[in-house]
């Protein structure tokens, strides 16, 4: 095997800290067996002893390998693809690999978190080194045993080979010797062309458990003596709890206790993910879910208006002031406020050339305004967490995206030191950003502490939807100046949102237009907002890519060629310095989609929309084919191209890309949460319309640009651009432009 | 509280619960069969789909008192070893993302194929319209249903 010596940049600490057993020894605790009955053959195949080579992996005396998957799994398939990277460098056969979910351990692992499509990108180097250093220890062990130079030891499919003396041995037999060696500082990495696992499709390691209904999710957690808890929160944003009348609820069957809890202490400086509006909520604790649900209905609360407040928040070390206004907010007012803001002077984020002059001398000006409403995450598994707080120890089990950030809030609130808090991650029934804000974990722990019992806190669907951390509402106005030759000479974007701006001023077409102005504004709100599958991009991509379609049309150009022309300008003679994209890779996905979709070929009754975007370090382009059936738009096919560097697990990557596309089409068509006097007007799927199979594309084709660039994100990049592909196809199908999401009407209710 | 003897996955099981308790919670909490999922509680998402005498029903809307001696099948009872044609097709196509909705999807699909071994696209879409997947795996679900339909036909 050809190797290239690469020194690990992340240092030995990551591998060594958790290797108290590196001196060799039996590792117990087969948590991967839990919940599965083993066949007699499987029992026979179990190793008698496991040897841990580093925090990521242990090798059995029979050659089986257990690889820890460090990151929470929420459907991005990292639990399969991250161990694939370790197995590649370890050089074992994938069929001999068992994958186990690692607990939160910030000493052993780096960045155990889901979000921003970053897991693979950030994990790439450390996962490779985890496999490579273990392989090196095995080679050293063989060299020592056979008394030959380590350079002469080669490996393949879990075997160590010394060609010169025709000796070979399985990893399992050398594991005990290898485990006594120190973890090396340096280890050779494979050349990309020698990859045998990376780049091949491997099935979801939890597939069988999922299709047979095994306990995998936080909701499935069960413990001896466990109680069920639910919360009751004020019905409207802008209100807080005043008094609780539990006179009838308290005496209902199965109810153990009802009390209020404060999620964060007064004066606590909240960190970035400590977002919560209703700081005080009522907890209802009982024996079973159904009994608690009945008491929840019988409980009465009285609320009062909040006062406006300003608090200092911490964003990874830098402070910011969060202003929360008083009042009961409504969607109609939100849109009126945004329209008013758009006509006021805004904060200039980027200016190139002289945009005012360009617009003055323009032959043609195109202008359009785009809006989008608040969205709820609607993970299929509602928020929940298990907690058992016992004296100064806390055990927590459940689904969350950023355990290492939540741990600190928990420690502070419970008064329990970090090292006594153990968080175990279950599979997430969807995350999409919502499970980064793990206030429910603190709530579960507080309830357990008070009850002195193990507790599973469960949000009902209604709680999940009405006590959300929403995708903000946004507005953007674009103006384009074309000269007499239909060249784009000026570009202006004014964008804002409640309470956050969606502007990405350094993204395309910045850098491709000589005279450019980007400005933004925000409006404070007491609605809680947070990350939602590709934050900000999920709106601004749609606005920008719909607008470019309209500008291309006004310029009399093909929409793909128009974009390619701008990208060429950005590549050859870029305007400004901080252009946050690579124009060649951007053009690459567009050219590939043009070819793969057969762009330019007209089909009777098929209306095509194109869109492309760069976010989360990956490039995506899409052509969407729409037909009209019974007066309703139906997506016939989506052709999608992606440049996300090396693709670790191609079929699973396609699945992610398809998911982003379907979810995006659903949100573009139907996604919307409106508010009336602070009350979310939808609280379940009868009113909140989600895309269903009959509205999903009939076919999705995904093609990857092949290159040797380190892998980048996949969970998000196909989501933002598809909104515009929908809007642009709808325009061609219906003859008018779609500016306001959701495109299929504000009151669409599922049948 | 009342005592019920139920026929679940081919076995007789006894529970003592309030008569209004939906089968969803009886299965999940009283019998520890957690494959059946809670998603909405109002018959809108399909995560809780089980079979009652072979017909797909939403267990969140089925009170235990209405079950009587009817045959209840949950995902755990669909096959002994995960080898029902629908489960096999799901693995072959590698359908799941987060996986939370999938037990319900599989139960709806299995009931459809039992009635209609060779459904067309519109029939599949109709039968599956009660099952939401936020991860957006619909294209694969349909592909897996077609695969299962072919493999059970041959
Ligand atoms: S939980 Fe029964 S249909 Fe959603
Ligand atoms: S796979 Fe996640 S909701 Fe369907």
Tab-separated table of C-alpha atoms in Angstrom, chain A residues 56 120 131 155 473 656 662 709:
chain	number	residue	atom	x	y	z
A	56	UNK	CA	-12.003	5.561	18.830
A	120	UNK	CA	-17.489	15.024	8.358
A	131	UNK	CA	-7.356	4.659	12.186
A	155	UNK	CA	-1.392	-4.444	5.894
A	473	UNK	CA	-39.291	35.601	9.272
A	656	UNK	CA	-29.212	13.158	2.313
A	662	UNK	CA	-37.947	16.984	-0.579
A	709	UNK	CA	-10.934	17.943	-1.868
